[in-house]
Short mmCIF file of C-alpha atoms in Angstrom, two decimals:
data_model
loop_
_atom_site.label_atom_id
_atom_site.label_comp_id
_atom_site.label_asym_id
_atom_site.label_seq_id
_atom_site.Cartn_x
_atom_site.Cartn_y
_atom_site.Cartn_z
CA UNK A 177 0.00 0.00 0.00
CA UNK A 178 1.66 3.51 -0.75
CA UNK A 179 1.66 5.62 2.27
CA UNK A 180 2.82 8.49 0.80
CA UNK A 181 2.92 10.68 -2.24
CA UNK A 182 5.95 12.82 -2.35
CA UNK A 183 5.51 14.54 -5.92
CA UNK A 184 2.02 17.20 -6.29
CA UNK A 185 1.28 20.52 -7.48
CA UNK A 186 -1.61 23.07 -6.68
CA UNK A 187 -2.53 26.29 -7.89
CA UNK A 188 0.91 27.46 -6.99
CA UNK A 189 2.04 25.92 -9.89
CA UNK A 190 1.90 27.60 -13.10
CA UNK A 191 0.66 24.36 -14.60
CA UNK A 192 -2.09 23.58 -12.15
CA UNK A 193 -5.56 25.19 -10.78
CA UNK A 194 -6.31 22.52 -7.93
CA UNK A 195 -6.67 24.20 -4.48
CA UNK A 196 -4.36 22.39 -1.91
CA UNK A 197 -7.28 21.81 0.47
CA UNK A 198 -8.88 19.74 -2.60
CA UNK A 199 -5.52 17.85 -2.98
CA UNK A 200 -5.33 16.56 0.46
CA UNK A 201 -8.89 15.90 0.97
CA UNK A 202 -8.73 13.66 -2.00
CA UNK A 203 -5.28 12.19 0.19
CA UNK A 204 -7.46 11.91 2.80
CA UNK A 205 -10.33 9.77 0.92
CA UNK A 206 -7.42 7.21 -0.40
CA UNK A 207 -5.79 6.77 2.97
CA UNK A 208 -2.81 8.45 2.49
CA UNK A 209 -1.03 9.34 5.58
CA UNK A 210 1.55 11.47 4.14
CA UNK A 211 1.28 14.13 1.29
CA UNK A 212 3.76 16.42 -0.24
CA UNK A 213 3.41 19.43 -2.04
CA UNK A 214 5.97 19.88 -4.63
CA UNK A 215 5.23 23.30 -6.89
CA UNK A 216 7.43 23.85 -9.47
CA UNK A 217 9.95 26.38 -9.10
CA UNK A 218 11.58 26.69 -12.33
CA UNK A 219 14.13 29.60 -12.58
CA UNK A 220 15.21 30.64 -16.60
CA UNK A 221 12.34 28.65 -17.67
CA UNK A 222 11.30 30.27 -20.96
CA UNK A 223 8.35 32.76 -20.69
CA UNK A 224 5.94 32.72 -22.15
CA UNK A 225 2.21 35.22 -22.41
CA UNK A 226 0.26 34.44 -19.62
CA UNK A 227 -3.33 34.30 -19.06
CA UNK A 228 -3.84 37.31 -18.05
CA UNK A 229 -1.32 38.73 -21.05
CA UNK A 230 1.50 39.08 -19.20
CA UNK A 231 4.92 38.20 -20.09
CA UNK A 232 6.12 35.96 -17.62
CA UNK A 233 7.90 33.09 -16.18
CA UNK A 234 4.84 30.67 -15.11
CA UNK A 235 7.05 28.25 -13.08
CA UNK A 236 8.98 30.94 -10.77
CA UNK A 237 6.88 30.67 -7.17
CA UNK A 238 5.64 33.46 -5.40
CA UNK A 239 7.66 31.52 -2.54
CA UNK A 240 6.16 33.56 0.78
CA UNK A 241 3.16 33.12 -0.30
CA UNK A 242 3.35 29.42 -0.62
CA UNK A 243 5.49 28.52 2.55
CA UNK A 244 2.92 30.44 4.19
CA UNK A 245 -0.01 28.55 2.49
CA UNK A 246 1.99 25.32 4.02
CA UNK A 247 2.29 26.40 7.44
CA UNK A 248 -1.20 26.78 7.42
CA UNK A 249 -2.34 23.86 6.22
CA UNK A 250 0.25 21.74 7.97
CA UNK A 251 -2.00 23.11 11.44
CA UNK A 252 -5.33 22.51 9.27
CA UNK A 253 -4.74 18.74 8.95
CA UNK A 254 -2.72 18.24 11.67
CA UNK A 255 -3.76 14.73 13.39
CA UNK A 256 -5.28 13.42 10.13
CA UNK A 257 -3.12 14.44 7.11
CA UNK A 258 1.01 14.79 7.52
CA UNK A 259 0.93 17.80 5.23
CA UNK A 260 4.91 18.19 4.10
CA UNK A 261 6.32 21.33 2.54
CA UNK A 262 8.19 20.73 -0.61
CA UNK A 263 9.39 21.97 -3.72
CA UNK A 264 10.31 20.66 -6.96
CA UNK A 265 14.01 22.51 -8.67
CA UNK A 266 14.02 22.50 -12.22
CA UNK A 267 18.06 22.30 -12.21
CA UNK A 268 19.69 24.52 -14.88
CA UNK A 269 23.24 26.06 -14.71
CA UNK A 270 22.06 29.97 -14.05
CA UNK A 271 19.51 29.08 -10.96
CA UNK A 272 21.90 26.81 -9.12
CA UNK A 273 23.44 28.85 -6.79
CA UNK A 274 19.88 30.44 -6.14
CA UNK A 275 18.40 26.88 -5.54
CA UNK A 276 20.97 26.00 -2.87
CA UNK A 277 19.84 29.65 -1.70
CA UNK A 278 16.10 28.80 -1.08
CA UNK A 279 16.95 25.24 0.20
CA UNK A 280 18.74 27.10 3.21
CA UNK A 281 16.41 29.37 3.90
CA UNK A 282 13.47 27.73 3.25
CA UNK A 283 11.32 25.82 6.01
CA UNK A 284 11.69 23.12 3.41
CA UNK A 285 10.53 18.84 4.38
CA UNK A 286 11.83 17.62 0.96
CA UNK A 287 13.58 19.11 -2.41
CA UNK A 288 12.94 17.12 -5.52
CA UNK A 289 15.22 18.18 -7.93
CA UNK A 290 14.45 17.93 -11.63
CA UNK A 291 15.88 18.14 -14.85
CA UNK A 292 13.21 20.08 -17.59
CA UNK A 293 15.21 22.19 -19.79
CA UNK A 294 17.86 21.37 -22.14
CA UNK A 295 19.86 24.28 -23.86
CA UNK A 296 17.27 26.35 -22.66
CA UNK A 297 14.29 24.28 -24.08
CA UNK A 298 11.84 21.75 -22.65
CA UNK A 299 11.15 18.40 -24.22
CA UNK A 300 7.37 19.15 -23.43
CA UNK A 301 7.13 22.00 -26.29
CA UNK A 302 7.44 19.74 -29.97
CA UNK A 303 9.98 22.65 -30.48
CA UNK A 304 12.81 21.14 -29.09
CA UNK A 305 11.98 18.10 -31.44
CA UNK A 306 12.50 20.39 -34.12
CA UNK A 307 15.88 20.83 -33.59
CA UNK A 308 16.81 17.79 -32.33
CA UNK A 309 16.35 14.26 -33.95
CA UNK A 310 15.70 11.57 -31.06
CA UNK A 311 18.84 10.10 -30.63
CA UNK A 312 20.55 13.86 -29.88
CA UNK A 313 17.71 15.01 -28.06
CA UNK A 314 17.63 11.77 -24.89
CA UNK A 315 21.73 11.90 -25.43
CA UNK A 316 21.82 15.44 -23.96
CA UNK A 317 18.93 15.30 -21.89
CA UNK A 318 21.09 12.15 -19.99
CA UNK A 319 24.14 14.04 -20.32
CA UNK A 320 22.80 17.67 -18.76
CA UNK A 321 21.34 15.71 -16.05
CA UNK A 322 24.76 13.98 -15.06
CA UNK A 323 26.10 17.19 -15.16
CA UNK A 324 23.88 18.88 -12.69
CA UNK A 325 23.54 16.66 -9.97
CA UNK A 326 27.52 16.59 -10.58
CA UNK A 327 27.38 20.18 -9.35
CA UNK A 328 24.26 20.66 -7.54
CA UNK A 329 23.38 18.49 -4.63
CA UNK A 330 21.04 19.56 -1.88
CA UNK A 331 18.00 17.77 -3.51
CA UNK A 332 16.43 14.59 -1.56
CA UNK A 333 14.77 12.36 -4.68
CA UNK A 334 15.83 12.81 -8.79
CA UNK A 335 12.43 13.38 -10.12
CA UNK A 336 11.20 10.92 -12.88
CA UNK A 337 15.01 10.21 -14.52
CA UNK A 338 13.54 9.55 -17.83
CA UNK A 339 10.93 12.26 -18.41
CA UNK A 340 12.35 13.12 -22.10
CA UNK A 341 10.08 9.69 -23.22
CA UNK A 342 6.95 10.92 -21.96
CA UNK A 343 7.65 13.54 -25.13
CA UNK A 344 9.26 11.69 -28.10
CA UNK A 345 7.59 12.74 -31.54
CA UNK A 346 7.49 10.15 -34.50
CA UNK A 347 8.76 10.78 -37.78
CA UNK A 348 4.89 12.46 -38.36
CA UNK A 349 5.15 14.54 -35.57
CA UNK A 350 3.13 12.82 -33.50
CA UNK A 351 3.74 11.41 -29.76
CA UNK A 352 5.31 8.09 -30.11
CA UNK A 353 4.31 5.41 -27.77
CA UNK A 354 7.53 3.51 -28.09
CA UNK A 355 9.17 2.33 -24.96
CA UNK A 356 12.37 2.82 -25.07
CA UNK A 357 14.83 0.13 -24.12
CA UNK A 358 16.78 0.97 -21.08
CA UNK A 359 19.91 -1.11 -23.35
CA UNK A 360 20.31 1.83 -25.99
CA UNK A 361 20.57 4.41 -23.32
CA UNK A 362 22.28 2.43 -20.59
CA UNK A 363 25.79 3.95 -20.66
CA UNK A 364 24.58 7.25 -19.93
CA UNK A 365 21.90 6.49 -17.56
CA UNK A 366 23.88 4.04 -14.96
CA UNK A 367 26.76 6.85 -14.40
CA UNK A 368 23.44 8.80 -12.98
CA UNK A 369 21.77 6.05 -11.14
CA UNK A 370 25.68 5.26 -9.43
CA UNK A 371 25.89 9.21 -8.73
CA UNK A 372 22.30 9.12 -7.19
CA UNK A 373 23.50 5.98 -4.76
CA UNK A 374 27.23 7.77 -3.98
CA UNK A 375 25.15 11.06 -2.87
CA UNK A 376 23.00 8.78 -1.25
CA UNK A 377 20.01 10.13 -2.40
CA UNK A 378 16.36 8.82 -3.63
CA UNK A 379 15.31 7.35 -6.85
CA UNK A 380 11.75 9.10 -7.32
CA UNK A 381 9.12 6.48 -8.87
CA UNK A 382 6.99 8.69 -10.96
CA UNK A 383 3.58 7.43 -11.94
CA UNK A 384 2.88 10.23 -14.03
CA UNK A 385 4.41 8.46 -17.25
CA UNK A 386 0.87 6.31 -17.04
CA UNK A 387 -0.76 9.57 -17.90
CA UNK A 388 1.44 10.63 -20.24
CA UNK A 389 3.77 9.14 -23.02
CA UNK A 390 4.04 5.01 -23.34
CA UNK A 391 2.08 3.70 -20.07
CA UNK A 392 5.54 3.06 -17.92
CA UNK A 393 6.50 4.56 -14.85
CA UNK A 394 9.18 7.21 -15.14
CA UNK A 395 11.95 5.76 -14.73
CA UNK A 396 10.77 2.73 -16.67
CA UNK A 397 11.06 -0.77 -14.81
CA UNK A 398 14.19 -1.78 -16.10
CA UNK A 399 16.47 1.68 -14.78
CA UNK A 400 14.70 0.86 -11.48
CA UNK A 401 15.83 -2.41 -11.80
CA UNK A 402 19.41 -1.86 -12.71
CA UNK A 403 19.14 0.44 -9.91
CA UNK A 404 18.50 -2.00 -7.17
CA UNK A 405 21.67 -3.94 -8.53
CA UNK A 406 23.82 -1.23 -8.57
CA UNK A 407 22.71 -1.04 -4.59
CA UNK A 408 20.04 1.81 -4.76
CA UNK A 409 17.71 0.79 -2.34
CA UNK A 410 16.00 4.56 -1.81
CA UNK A 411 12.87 5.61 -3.75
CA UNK A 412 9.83 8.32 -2.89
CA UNK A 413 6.68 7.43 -5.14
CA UNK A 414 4.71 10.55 -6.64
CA UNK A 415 2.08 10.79 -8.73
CA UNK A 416 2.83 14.08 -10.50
CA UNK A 417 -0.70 15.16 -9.82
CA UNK A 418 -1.50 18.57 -10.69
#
């Protein structure tokens, strides 16, 4: 039975319009006993024209506003919900040094640190497919990853290792639901998975790859497995719920 979900976003998010009270009641009606928020704060990400027609990062966090959103509903569910305050680091070169920043500062429970931008893009927008054929794109998606938990470590769990697949386009254009096999890839993925075990840090288990791309966890059964052999035995579970 999973206990805990360590990997949600509310309306703090730029990507989500769920009220946190709705989140954890809905924690509350599948027995959770522990749930996490995890907004995105993603520094440099490109902006884009908002909603209300603004030009503007949508993934920077109004942060006081959120920590105190937390502390208050930490005391709203206390003694039926473990509310935990976290937040989720889109690593990129420019925001490290303001990442390690906020984790000081910050009354933080848990840092899940995240890799969504490659040379400035995001393998969400079919853009960086455009410049990229497949092979090139995962290659230094693995290799900017390595990189930045190289240089940047104060995160607790490496969010959903192979998120890139949840985005691969066919030769049409079209979202490919091809699952990738963890062979083709494996010499730059197990340098990460042995970094993740020397920092001895978590594995996260992402279930939002059921939602989106091929119908696998991210990272597929076969990193996690490869995991447990190099000796990783720590893993959070999150459901990327927004």
């Amino acid at each position: 039975m999973i206990l805990a979900d360590m990997h949600t976003h509310s309306e703090f998010s730029g990507d989500s319009k769920t009220p946190m009270t709705a989140q954890a009641d809905r924690a509350l009606e599948l027995g959770l006993k522990y749930y996490c928020f995890t907004d995105h704060e993603d520094l440099y990400y490109p902006e884009i024209i908002a909603e209300d027609g603004s030009v503007k990062n949508i993934f920077e966090l109004d942060l006081d506003a959120y920590f105190k959103r937390l502390t208050g509903l930490k005391s709203e569910y206390s003694g039926k919900l473990e509310v935990l305050c976290g937040i989720e680091l889109g690593l990129c070169d420019k925001a490290l040094s303001e990442y390690e920043k906020i984790v000081s500062e910050r009354p933080l429970d848990f840092v899940l640190g995240s890799v969504h931008l490659i040379d400035g893009m995001d393998p969400y927008s079919p853009e960086y497919w455009l410049y990229n054929d497949e092979k090139t794109a995962v290659n230094r998606y693995f290799v900017s990853m390595l990189e930045l938990i190289n240089k940047f470590t104060d995160f607790d769990s490496l969010g959903h290792l192979d998120y890139i697949f949840r985005y691969v386009l066919d030769e049409a254009g079209n979202p490919s639901d091809k699952i990738y096999a963890y062979r083709e890839y494996a010499e730059l993925i197990e340098p990460i998975l042995k970094r993740v075990i020397e920092l001895d840090k978590a594995l996260e288990v992402n279930t939002g790859g059921y939602r989106q791309g091929p119908g696998t966890p991210n990272p597929q059964p076969q990193v996690l497995k490869k995991y447990f052999e190099l000796g990783g035995r720590k893993i959070t579970i999150g459901s990327d719920a927004h």
